[in-house]
Amino acid sequence: MADTFKFSYKDRTRESMTLGVYSCGAQKCGPGDSWGEGVRDHYLIHLIKSGRGYYRTGEKLYTLGEGDLFIVYPGEPIHYWADEKEPWEYIWVGFNGSEANYLLKRTDFSRRLPVLHLTDARLRPCLQSIVEAHGSTLCHQTRMIGRLYEFLALLIELSSGSGTDGGFDYVGSAATFIAYNYAAPIDVSSIAQNIGVSRSHLYRVFVKAMGVTPNEYLTRYRISQACALLSGSALPISSVASSVGYEDPLYFSRVFKRVTGCSPRDYIARHRPRKTPENKSKITGRK
């Protein structure tokens, strides 16, 4: 049996994003290596490259092998372990965000069907590319998210279509409208009016698809954009607030702290590059 190995990357920041990679990695397990019983606070998808193993969720036990994928849902007690004779090797990605539930519902995964067997040769390199893009910089994180979208898009492409629902089209339209208009003074009523549906119906299908209300999604989207501006620009907090749809900087600060757990000022201190004599001279042109 080949030597065991494990590579694991975990994002420690977990910024407020509509979709974010929390972890990724690859492992060739030893006989009986296991995780759990426990719960995760995010979604986790494993793809088995070789060998065998077992996955228990709720009252169901699945025996898995090469080509199988299994998903872990947030807050659900699970346990998985490698076979004693043919321990498995797998790659995985962990992720969350307000878009995660919506996108997963368009795949064939569900809490009732957390295991899929897919033979498409594109899946393994697509998932592996997320692992290869790992890193702690904004560039790395953005690249990982882009590749996660590619992986989820492939799962949607390969789905039977049983996870689709006409109401989800409204959710997608609402999410697109928010992405293009979050900086404007929009609210749930204006979103519903723009996509041609009642506010109450949008609320129902949005909660079903996304797991959050339309208003909470809008808030999280705005704060995710604010995080990018606070860490990647020199704009003052008041300008960042108005750039993401908040005219009152104090209210923006309260919302920001509720969503991220820290104030905008603290976020800048942690994430914005500090000015040094060297980079100051680059900005001013002095030598």
Coordinates of C-alpha atoms in Angstrom, one line a residue:
M1 CA 0.0 0.0 0.0
A2 CA 1.3 3.4 -0.9
D3 CA 2.3 5.8 1.9
T4 CA -0.5 7.9 3.3
F5 CA -0.5 11.7 3.0
K6 CA -2.7 14.6 3.8
F7 CA -2.7 18.2 2.5
S8 CA -5.2 20.6 4.0
Y9 CA -5.7 24.3 3.5
K10 CA -8.1 26.3 5.8
D11 CA -9.1 29.9 5.3
R12 CA -8.9 31.6 8.7
T13 CA -10.5 34.9 7.7
R14 CA -13.9 33.7 6.5
E15 CA -14.9 37.1 5.2
S16 CA -18.5 37.9 4.5
M17 CA -18.9 36.7 0.9
T18 CA -21.8 35.4 -1.1
L19 CA -19.7 32.4 -1.9
G20 CA -16.4 31.6 -0.2
V21 CA -13.9 28.6 0.0
Y22 CA -13.4 27.6 3.7
S23 CA -11.1 24.7 3.1
C24 CA -9.8 22.4 0.5
G25 CA -7.3 19.5 0.4
A26 CA -6.4 16.0 -0.6
Q27 CA -5.7 12.9 1.5
K28 CA -4.8 9.3 1.1
C29 CA -6.0 7.7 4.3
G30 CA -4.7 4.9 6.4
P31 CA -6.8 1.9 7.4
G32 CA -9.8 3.0 9.4
D33 CA -8.9 6.8 9.4
S34 CA -12.0 8.7 10.3
W35 CA -13.7 12.0 11.0
G36 CA -16.6 12.4 13.4
E37 CA -19.0 11.9 14.7
G38 CA -19.4 15.7 14.5
V39 CA -20.9 18.6 12.6
R40 CA -19.5 21.2 10.2
D41 CA -20.5 24.8 10.0
H42 CA -20.2 24.8 6.2
Y43 CA -20.8 22.6 3.1
L44 CA -18.2 20.0 2.3
I45 CA -17.9 17.9 -0.9
H46 CA -15.5 14.9 -1.2
L47 CA -14.6 13.1 -4.4
I48 CA -13.2 9.7 -4.0
K49 CA -10.2 9.0 -6.3
S50 CA -9.5 5.4 -5.2
G51 CA -10.2 2.9 -2.5
R52 CA -13.2 2.4 -0.3
G53 CA -14.8 4.1 2.7
Y54 CA -18.1 4.7 4.6
Y55 CA -20.3 7.7 5.2
R56 CA -23.0 7.8 7.9
T57 CA -25.4 10.7 8.0
G58 CA -28.6 10.4 10.1
E59 CA -29.8 6.8 10.0
K60 CA -28.2 6.1 6.7
L61 CA -24.8 4.4 6.0
Y62 CA -23.3 4.5 2.5
T63 CA -20.4 2.4 1.2
L64 CA -18.4 4.4 -1.3
G65 CA -15.7 3.9 -3.8
E66 CA -13.9 5.4 -6.8
G67 CA -16.0 8.1 -8.6
D68 CA -18.4 8.7 -5.8
L69 CA -19.0 12.1 -4.3
F70 CA -20.6 12.8 -0.9
I71 CA -21.7 16.1 0.6
V72 CA -21.8 17.2 4.2
Y73 CA -24.5 19.7 5.1
P74 CA -23.9 22.4 7.8
G75 CA -25.1 21.4 11.3
E76 CA -25.9 17.8 10.4
P77 CA -24.2 15.1 12.5
I78 CA -22.0 12.9 10.3
H79 CA -19.2 10.3 10.5
Y80 CA -17.0 9.0 7.7
W81 CA -14.1 6.6 7.7
A82 CA -11.7 4.6 5.4
D83 CA -12.0 0.9 4.8
E84 CA -9.5 -1.3 6.7
K85 CA -8.3 -3.2 3.6
E86 CA -8.7 -0.6 0.8
P87 CA -8.5 2.8 2.5
W88 CA -9.8 5.6 0.3
E89 CA -8.0 8.6 -1.3
Y90 CA -10.1 11.7 -1.9
I91 CA -10.0 15.4 -2.6
W92 CA -12.4 17.9 -1.0
V93 CA -13.6 21.5 -0.9
G94 CA -15.5 23.2 2.0
F95 CA -17.5 26.3 1.3
N96 CA -20.4 28.5 2.4
G97 CA -22.1 31.8 1.6
S98 CA -25.6 33.0 0.8
E99 CA -25.3 31.6 -2.8
A100 CA -24.2 28.1 -1.7
N101 CA -27.6 26.7 -0.9
Y102 CA -29.1 28.2 -4.0
L103 CA -26.5 26.6 -6.3
L104 CA -26.5 23.2 -4.6
K105 CA -30.3 23.0 -5.0
R106 CA -29.7 23.0 -8.7
T107 CA -27.5 19.9 -8.5
D108 CA -28.7 16.4 -7.7
F109 CA -27.4 16.6 -4.1
S110 CA -29.9 16.8 -1.3
R111 CA -30.2 15.9 2.3
R112 CA -32.1 12.8 1.2
L113 CA -29.5 12.0 -1.5
P114 CA -26.1 13.2 -0.1
V115 CA -24.1 10.7 -2.3
L116 CA -23.7 10.8 -6.1
H117 CA -21.8 8.6 -8.6
L118 CA -20.6 10.6 -11.6
T119 CA -18.2 9.4 -14.2
D120 CA -17.5 12.6 -16.0
A121 CA -13.7 13.0 -16.4
R122 CA -13.8 16.7 -15.8
L123 CA -14.8 16.5 -12.2
R124 CA -11.5 15.5 -10.7
P125 CA -9.3 18.1 -12.4
C126 CA -12.0 20.7 -11.7
L127 CA -11.9 20.0 -8.0
Q128 CA -8.2 19.6 -8.0
S129 CA -7.8 23.0 -9.5
I130 CA -9.4 24.6 -6.4
V131 CA -6.8 22.9 -4.2
E132 CA -4.0 24.1 -6.5
A133 CA -5.2 27.7 -6.2
H134 CA -5.1 27.8 -2.4
G135 CA -3.6 30.7 -0.6
S136 CA -4.3 33.5 1.9
T137 CA -4.1 36.5 -0.4
L138 CA -7.1 38.2 -2.0
C139 CA -5.8 37.0 -5.3
H140 CA -5.7 33.4 -4.2
Q141 CA -9.1 33.6 -2.6
T142 CA -10.7 35.1 -5.7
R143 CA -9.1 32.4 -7.9
M144 CA -10.4 29.6 -5.5
I145 CA -13.9 31.1 -5.6
G146 CA -13.8 31.3 -9.4
R147 CA -12.8 27.6 -9.6
L148 CA -15.5 26.7 -7.1
Y149 CA -18.1 28.3 -9.4
E150 CA -16.7 26.2 -12.2
F151 CA -17.0 23.0 -10.1
L152 CA -20.6 23.8 -9.0
A153 CA -21.5 24.7 -12.6
L154 CA -20.3 21.3 -13.7
L155 CA -22.4 19.6 -11.0
I156 CA -25.4 21.6 -12.2
E157 CA -24.6 20.7 -15.9
L158 CA -24.5 17.0 -14.9
S159 CA -27.7 17.1 -12.8
S160 CA -30.9 15.3 -13.9
G161 CA -32.8 18.5 -13.5
S162 CA -34.8 17.1 -10.6
G163 CA -33.5 19.8 -8.3
T164 CA -34.9 22.7 -10.4
D165 CA -37.9 24.7 -9.5
G166 CA -39.6 27.5 -11.5
G167 CA -39.4 29.8 -8.4
F168 CA -35.6 29.6 -8.5
D169 CA -35.6 31.6 -11.7
Y170 CA -37.0 34.5 -9.6
V171 CA -34.2 34.0 -7.1
G172 CA -31.5 34.1 -9.8
S173 CA -33.1 37.2 -11.3
A174 CA -33.2 38.8 -7.9
A175 CA -29.6 37.9 -7.2
T176 CA -28.5 39.4 -10.5
F177 CA -30.5 42.6 -9.9
I178 CA -28.8 42.9 -6.5
A179 CA -25.3 42.4 -8.0
Y180 CA -25.9 45.2 -10.5
N181 CA -27.7 47.6 -8.2
Y182 CA -26.5 47.1 -4.6
A183 CA -25.0 50.5 -4.5
A184 CA -28.3 52.2 -5.2
P185 CA -31.1 52.7 -2.5
I186 CA -32.9 49.5 -3.4
D187 CA -35.0 47.3 -1.0
V188 CA -37.0 44.1 -1.2
S189 CA -40.0 45.9 -2.7
S190 CA -38.0 47.4 -5.6
I191 CA -36.3 44.1 -6.2
A192 CA -39.6 42.2 -6.4
Q193 CA -41.1 44.9 -8.7
N194 CA -38.1 44.8 -11.0
I195 CA -38.4 41.0 -11.6
G196 CA -42.1 41.0 -11.8
V197 CA -43.2 39.1 -8.7
S198 CA -44.9 40.0 -5.4
R199 CA -42.8 40.7 -2.4
S200 CA -44.3 37.9 -0.4
H201 CA -43.7 35.3 -3.2
L202 CA -40.1 36.5 -3.6
Y203 CA -39.6 36.1 0.2
R204 CA -40.9 32.5 0.1
V205 CA -38.8 31.3 -2.8
F206 CA -35.8 33.1 -1.7
V207 CA -35.7 31.6 1.7
K208 CA -36.3 28.2 0.2
A209 CA -33.5 28.5 -2.3
M210 CA -30.9 30.6 -0.4
G211 CA -31.7 29.8 3.3
V212 CA -31.9 33.6 4.0
T213 CA -34.4 36.4 3.4
P214 CA -33.9 38.7 0.4
N215 CA -33.1 41.6 2.7
E216 CA -30.4 39.6 4.5
Y217 CA -28.9 38.5 1.2
L218 CA -28.8 42.1 0.1
T219 CA -27.2 43.1 3.3
R220 CA -24.5 40.4 3.1
Y221 CA -23.8 41.2 -0.5
R222 CA -23.3 44.9 0.3
I223 CA -21.0 44.0 3.2
S224 CA -19.0 41.6 1.1
Q225 CA -18.4 44.4 -1.4
A226 CA -17.5 46.7 1.5
C227 CA -14.9 44.2 2.7
A228 CA -13.2 44.3 -0.7
L229 CA -13.1 48.1 -0.7
L230 CA -11.9 48.4 2.9
S231 CA -9.0 45.9 2.3
G232 CA -8.2 46.9 -1.3
S233 CA -8.5 50.6 -1.4
A234 CA -7.6 53.7 0.6
L235 CA -11.2 55.0 0.7
P236 CA -12.4 56.4 4.1
I237 CA -15.2 54.4 5.8
S238 CA -17.8 57.0 4.9
S239 CA -17.0 56.6 1.2
V240 CA -17.1 52.9 1.4
A241 CA -20.5 53.1 3.1
S242 CA -22.0 55.2 0.4
S243 CA -20.3 53.1 -2.3
V244 CA -22.3 50.0 -1.2
G245 CA -25.6 51.6 -0.6
Y246 CA -25.4 53.1 2.9
E247 CA -25.8 56.9 3.2
D248 CA -25.4 56.8 7.0
P249 CA -21.9 55.7 8.0
L250 CA -22.9 55.0 11.6
Y251 CA -25.7 52.7 10.5
F252 CA -23.3 51.1 8.0
S253 CA -20.8 50.4 10.9
R254 CA -23.5 48.8 13.0
V255 CA -24.5 46.5 10.1
F256 CA -20.9 45.7 9.3
K257 CA -20.1 44.7 12.8
R258 CA -23.2 42.5 13.0
V259 CA -22.3 40.6 9.8
T260 CA -18.5 40.4 10.2
G261 CA -18.1 40.5 14.0
C262 CA -15.8 43.5 13.9
S263 CA -16.0 47.2 13.1
P264 CA -14.9 48.7 9.8
R265 CA -12.0 50.4 11.5
D266 CA -10.8 47.1 13.0
Y267 CA -11.3 45.4 9.7
I268 CA -9.0 48.0 8.0
A269 CA -6.4 47.5 10.7
R270 CA -6.4 43.8 10.1
H271 CA -6.6 43.7 6.3
R272 CA -5.5 47.0 4.7
P273 CA -1.7 47.1 3.9
R274 CA 0.1 49.5 6.2
K275 CA 1.9 52.5 4.8
T276 CA 5.7 52.2 4.9
P277 CA 8.4 54.6 3.8
E278 CA 8.9 52.4 0.8
N279 CA 5.3 52.2 -0.5
K280 CA 4.7 55.8 0.5
S281 CA 7.5 56.9 -1.8
K282 CA 5.8 54.8 -4.6
I283 CA 2.6 56.6 -4.0
T284 CA 4.1 60.1 -3.9
G285 CA 6.8 59.6 -6.4
R286 CA 9.6 60.4 -3.9
K287 CA 12.9 58.6 -3.7

